[in-house]
Amino acid sequence: MEKIRCAIIGPGNIGTDLLYKLLRSDILEPVWMVGIEPGSEGLARAAKLGIKTTSEGVDGLVPHVIADGVQIAFDATSAYVHAENSRKLNELGVLVIDLTPAAIGPLCVPPVNLKELAGRQTMNVNMVTCAGQATIPMVAAVSSVQEVAYAEIIATVASKSIGMGTRKNIDEFTRTTSAAVARVGGAAKGKAIVIVNPAEPPLMMRDTVYCETVDEPDQAAITAAVHKMIAAVQEYVPGYTLKNGPTFEGRQVSIFLEVEGLGDFLPKYAGNLDIMTAAAARTAEMFARDMLAGRFKLEPMKEHA
Amino acid sequence: MMSLEDKVRGRKVKLHDMCLRDGMHSMRHQISVEQMINIASGLDDAGVPLIQVTHGDGLGGSSLSYGRSLHSDAEYITAVAKNVRKAKISVLHVPGIGTLDELRMAADCGASCVHVAAHCTEADVTEQHIGLGRELGLDTVGFLMMAHMTPPEAFLVQALLMEGYGAQTIYCVDSAGYMLPDEVTTRITGLRAALKPETGIGFHAHHNLGMGVANSLAAVAAGANRIDGSAAGLGAGAGNTPLELMVAVGDRLGIDTGVDLFKLMDVAEDRVLPIMPKPPRADRDSITLGFAGVYSTFLYKAKEAERKYGLSARDILLELGRKRMIGGQEDMIEDTALSMVKARELAASEA
């Protein structure tokens, strides 16, 4: 079967975990891994797996995009450099899947709004944050039943599972997640809290979702919607589980989740990375199917003044 | 050998009152603006140089997880800042909970000092916030919480990171009220040796094992020049170091705090005590916090879960300690209680 060729920018934990997932895809084929440090472990690992590598950043990839038929690029670097990376690749007609919290393109949480994005001919899609991927499906489940006035999420990740990028940009991480909880989850107002826990052995990613409904919550309908959404996320993140709840107290709905990773590159506690890379791969696969079916034609983008 | 008194006599120590921030926890974040003004103006008049005013969990802490505050941080800070003459207003800011916009807001409202807080092993999430504190010209403090959870050498590495980001004072924070004086001495001595001479050192205690004053004295003896406490001890768990006790002891030992003891006693007695539903006390659950090294703020939700599910708050707190839960993980209290209920039901069905 014909595959869509991809590049990954950023050979760190996320980029490497994503590479493992793409290697299993029946519709995506990773061909380039892009880094900025010549001696980096991530680049060496990719090269060993038969992937072309450059340590000259996106500029090192650009001359090969057309010849190697790269149509989708994943950016797993940082919010600060994403816009520039995206511009260079969009100019060559490459669709960019953004795994940083830069959020310059439409936000995507696959079971919630991937289908809506299909018809939009967008050239940049943002994967929100790991906390957003883990919690927004639950907010969306509740808001599919009735109006949600306020949604709050608390994401706890193991210290070992988050890299320097997230630590240095924790403000963008918190903000992007808060905004997406409202915009994609469908709550009138959203708030995100992020906790980094250093326990040894590392804790699994835990996520708590609180929703305040406008009217009395319809307990049976919300419970059913939550379970249905859990199953939808499990299609691409098998370790996504409901630990407790939903519980109801007045207008407050509480949902307690755990996310166990597949253990592709990082250990299983790093469910936060797994849900991010799995969501990105799933998003790319949908676009790839549309490309192969001729429903989505990539166009080189001119820079807008 | 030098006595404690030899080490502390004549030392200048800046006291920092916490009752309008840490005390917000014990008041479930329901202190009114009028109460804040009344207490803060009293503290100001008594010569307390720094008063912290924020939701218990810092800027942006008002939430379902931590409890909503009666008023916004902006309202509280503005009102208090307008009603003190000499005292500086500080805020707590926890990256991951509050955003940079909220710190800018606090500075606009009149705050001039910020405690940027992180768990004792995660200092590298504070770079943006410490950076902004300095940029805004705030007296910027790195606040390393749950300090007992990491070995002293590792603790120093984190302190140096914060100093490198621009923090002007580094705190050892005993969030669980777990430490004993020797542990405090080790950590503060380490900080004094490792940090630049111009970098200040602070200590923040919880009185869960009744060690607030003793630990604070140990900190001063080892080189700390800022001590947190709160009038009448109003703070999470069994409260913070009762500030009027600290001043009384300090006066006898010749520590120079610049605070008027009798005026401060009166603020504690006449203004703070009357607003408390119950004075903080080392009850069995607060002692459990200190004994097992659990975050002091977990007390309230654990007690709630006790009422709701018929579990023992002490058992819940011990379980949270076993799971190595840290500050901010209040959501895990309900989750842990629900799991304990499930286990209880399972055991009953098997019996």
XYZ file of C-alpha atoms in Angstrom, chain B residues 26-259:
234
model
C -7.466 26.930 57.173
C -10.169 29.514 56.404
C -11.017 27.566 53.235
C -10.119 30.734 51.288
C -13.094 32.627 52.732
C -11.368 35.560 54.478
C -13.225 38.784 53.648
C -11.531 41.902 52.291
C -12.463 43.781 55.485
C -10.865 41.079 57.645
C -7.734 41.209 55.503
C -7.484 44.979 55.818
C -8.050 44.814 59.563
C -5.353 42.197 60.105
C -2.854 43.667 57.633
C -3.111 47.187 59.033
C -2.533 45.777 62.522
C 0.531 43.831 61.364
C 1.812 46.927 59.593
C 1.397 48.987 62.735
C 3.256 46.334 64.734
C 6.181 46.690 62.327
C 5.875 43.373 60.427
C 7.808 44.222 57.270
C 6.300 41.687 54.835
C 2.720 40.421 54.540
C 1.713 37.738 52.071
C -1.717 38.049 50.500
C -2.941 35.444 48.010
C -5.205 32.435 47.642
C -3.666 29.646 49.748
C -2.317 27.955 46.603
C -0.989 31.190 45.210
C -2.051 33.375 42.317
C -4.658 31.612 40.209
C -5.240 29.064 42.982
C -8.977 29.731 43.163
C -10.338 26.498 41.694
C -12.496 23.452 42.315
C -9.422 21.453 43.230
C -8.123 23.844 45.902
C -11.302 25.708 46.766
C -12.586 28.977 45.426
C -11.678 32.133 47.287
C -14.290 34.605 48.441
C -12.678 37.381 46.397
C -10.152 37.510 43.576
C -6.430 37.868 44.263
C -6.615 41.265 42.548
C -9.251 42.509 45.002
C -7.370 41.234 48.040
C -3.959 42.552 46.993
C -5.272 45.962 45.945
C -7.241 46.433 49.152
C -4.402 45.400 51.458
C -1.706 47.309 49.552
C -3.747 50.505 49.916
C -4.167 50.050 53.647
C -0.621 49.491 54.842
C 1.937 52.235 55.324
C 5.324 50.565 55.678
C 4.795 46.849 55.117
C 5.469 45.348 51.692
C 2.910 42.996 50.175
C 4.067 39.679 48.803
C 2.332 36.982 46.794
C 2.786 33.243 46.310
C 3.138 32.043 42.744
C 3.319 28.367 41.768
C 4.262 27.652 38.141
C 1.744 25.146 36.792
C -1.035 26.806 38.799
C -0.608 30.528 38.151
C 0.395 32.120 34.869
C 2.742 34.996 34.117
C -0.246 37.271 33.456
C -1.366 36.750 37.030
C 2.058 37.762 38.309
C 1.908 40.955 36.212
C -1.536 41.612 37.662
C -0.236 41.196 41.232
C 2.555 43.684 40.595
C 0.041 46.142 39.105
C -2.136 45.764 42.194
C 0.715 46.708 44.510
C 2.613 43.524 45.370
C 6.359 44.081 45.587
C 7.631 40.637 46.568
C 6.960 37.192 45.104
C 7.592 33.692 46.388
C 8.005 31.538 43.275
C 7.337 28.031 44.545
C 8.231 24.598 43.244
C 8.496 21.127 44.694
C 12.019 20.684 46.082
C 13.225 18.652 43.079
C 11.614 20.658 40.282
C 13.254 24.083 40.439
C 13.669 24.138 36.681
C 9.982 24.942 36.169
C 10.534 28.337 37.811
C 12.852 30.022 35.311
C 10.133 31.998 33.504
C 8.442 33.108 36.711
C 11.604 34.095 38.590
C 12.716 35.894 35.438
C 9.489 37.867 35.262
C 9.628 38.659 38.991
C 13.003 40.274 38.486
C 11.906 42.027 35.310
C 8.993 43.561 37.242
C 11.424 44.736 39.915
C 9.928 42.483 42.595
C 11.838 41.171 45.598
C 12.029 37.683 44.062
C 12.225 34.593 46.225
C 12.729 30.937 45.231
C 10.529 28.805 47.491
C 11.484 25.099 47.564
C 8.570 23.181 49.053
C 8.440 19.820 50.848
C 12.169 20.202 51.426
C 12.314 17.029 53.534
C 11.601 14.900 50.454
C 15.031 15.280 48.881
C 18.515 14.746 50.365
C 20.386 17.919 51.402
C 22.968 17.721 48.574
C 20.247 17.407 45.918
C 18.371 20.244 47.601
C 21.369 22.539 47.144
C 21.508 21.818 43.423
C 17.907 23.012 43.144
C 18.613 26.112 45.217
C 21.519 26.999 42.934
C 19.272 26.657 39.888
C 16.843 29.184 41.359
C 19.664 31.513 42.287
C 20.915 31.188 38.716
C 17.489 32.211 37.364
C 17.741 35.376 39.439
C 16.111 34.567 42.794
C 17.447 36.945 45.457
C 16.435 34.803 48.424
C 16.086 31.021 48.612
C 13.739 29.330 51.056
C 13.810 25.953 52.655
C 10.092 25.184 53.033
C 8.955 22.544 55.502
C 5.495 22.197 53.934
C 4.713 19.053 55.883
C 5.955 20.293 59.253
C 8.125 17.178 59.296
C 11.586 18.561 59.973
C 13.392 18.570 63.286
C 15.973 21.222 64.231
C 19.059 19.237 63.167
C 17.600 18.697 59.699
C 16.929 22.425 59.429
C 20.466 23.218 60.535
C 21.948 20.904 57.895
C 19.927 22.415 55.068
C 20.370 26.063 56.000
C 24.093 25.607 56.672
C 24.374 24.006 53.239
C 22.529 26.898 51.607
C 24.700 29.473 53.353
C 27.856 27.748 52.141
C 26.641 27.207 48.566
C 24.799 30.423 47.716
C 26.324 33.829 46.985
C 26.871 35.908 50.117
C 24.325 38.488 48.924
C 21.615 35.865 48.404
C 19.168 35.766 51.305
C 18.019 32.567 52.999
C 14.552 31.930 54.324
C 12.748 29.262 56.302
C 9.025 28.481 56.316
C 7.695 26.145 58.980
C 4.492 24.306 59.803
C 3.744 23.658 63.413
C 2.391 20.102 62.956
C 4.896 18.632 65.388
C 5.026 21.806 67.481
C 8.507 22.597 66.139
C 7.765 25.897 64.348
C 9.674 28.195 66.703
C 12.466 25.712 67.451
C 13.049 25.038 63.757
C 12.955 28.733 62.898
C 15.565 29.442 65.572
C 17.750 26.665 64.215
C 17.395 28.262 60.783
C 18.453 31.694 62.076
C 21.390 30.157 63.938
C 22.529 28.492 60.699
C 22.304 31.683 58.677
C 18.686 32.345 57.641
C 17.675 35.998 57.530
C 13.993 35.624 56.653
C 11.497 33.706 58.717
C 7.869 33.029 57.810
C 5.222 32.738 60.459
C 1.708 33.888 60.991
C -0.108 35.838 63.635
C -1.935 33.397 65.918
C -0.372 30.648 63.789
C -3.144 30.848 61.196
C -1.992 28.484 58.447
C -2.428 25.022 56.963
C -2.261 21.931 59.157
C -1.490 22.920 62.742
C -0.598 26.330 61.327
C 2.655 28.161 60.686
C 5.148 29.326 63.281
C 3.049 31.602 65.530
C 4.700 34.916 64.734
C 4.095 36.490 68.153
C 5.791 33.486 69.782
C 8.733 33.845 67.430
C 9.064 37.538 68.312
C 8.806 36.875 72.060
C 11.521 34.235 71.920
C 13.545 36.348 69.508
C 13.398 39.347 71.840
C 14.755 37.305 74.718
C 17.561 35.942 72.547
C 18.425 39.370 71.184
C 17.317 38.768 67.575
C 16.612 42.049 65.844
C 13.204 41.728 64.115
C 12.052 45.335 64.436
C 8.593 44.074 65.404
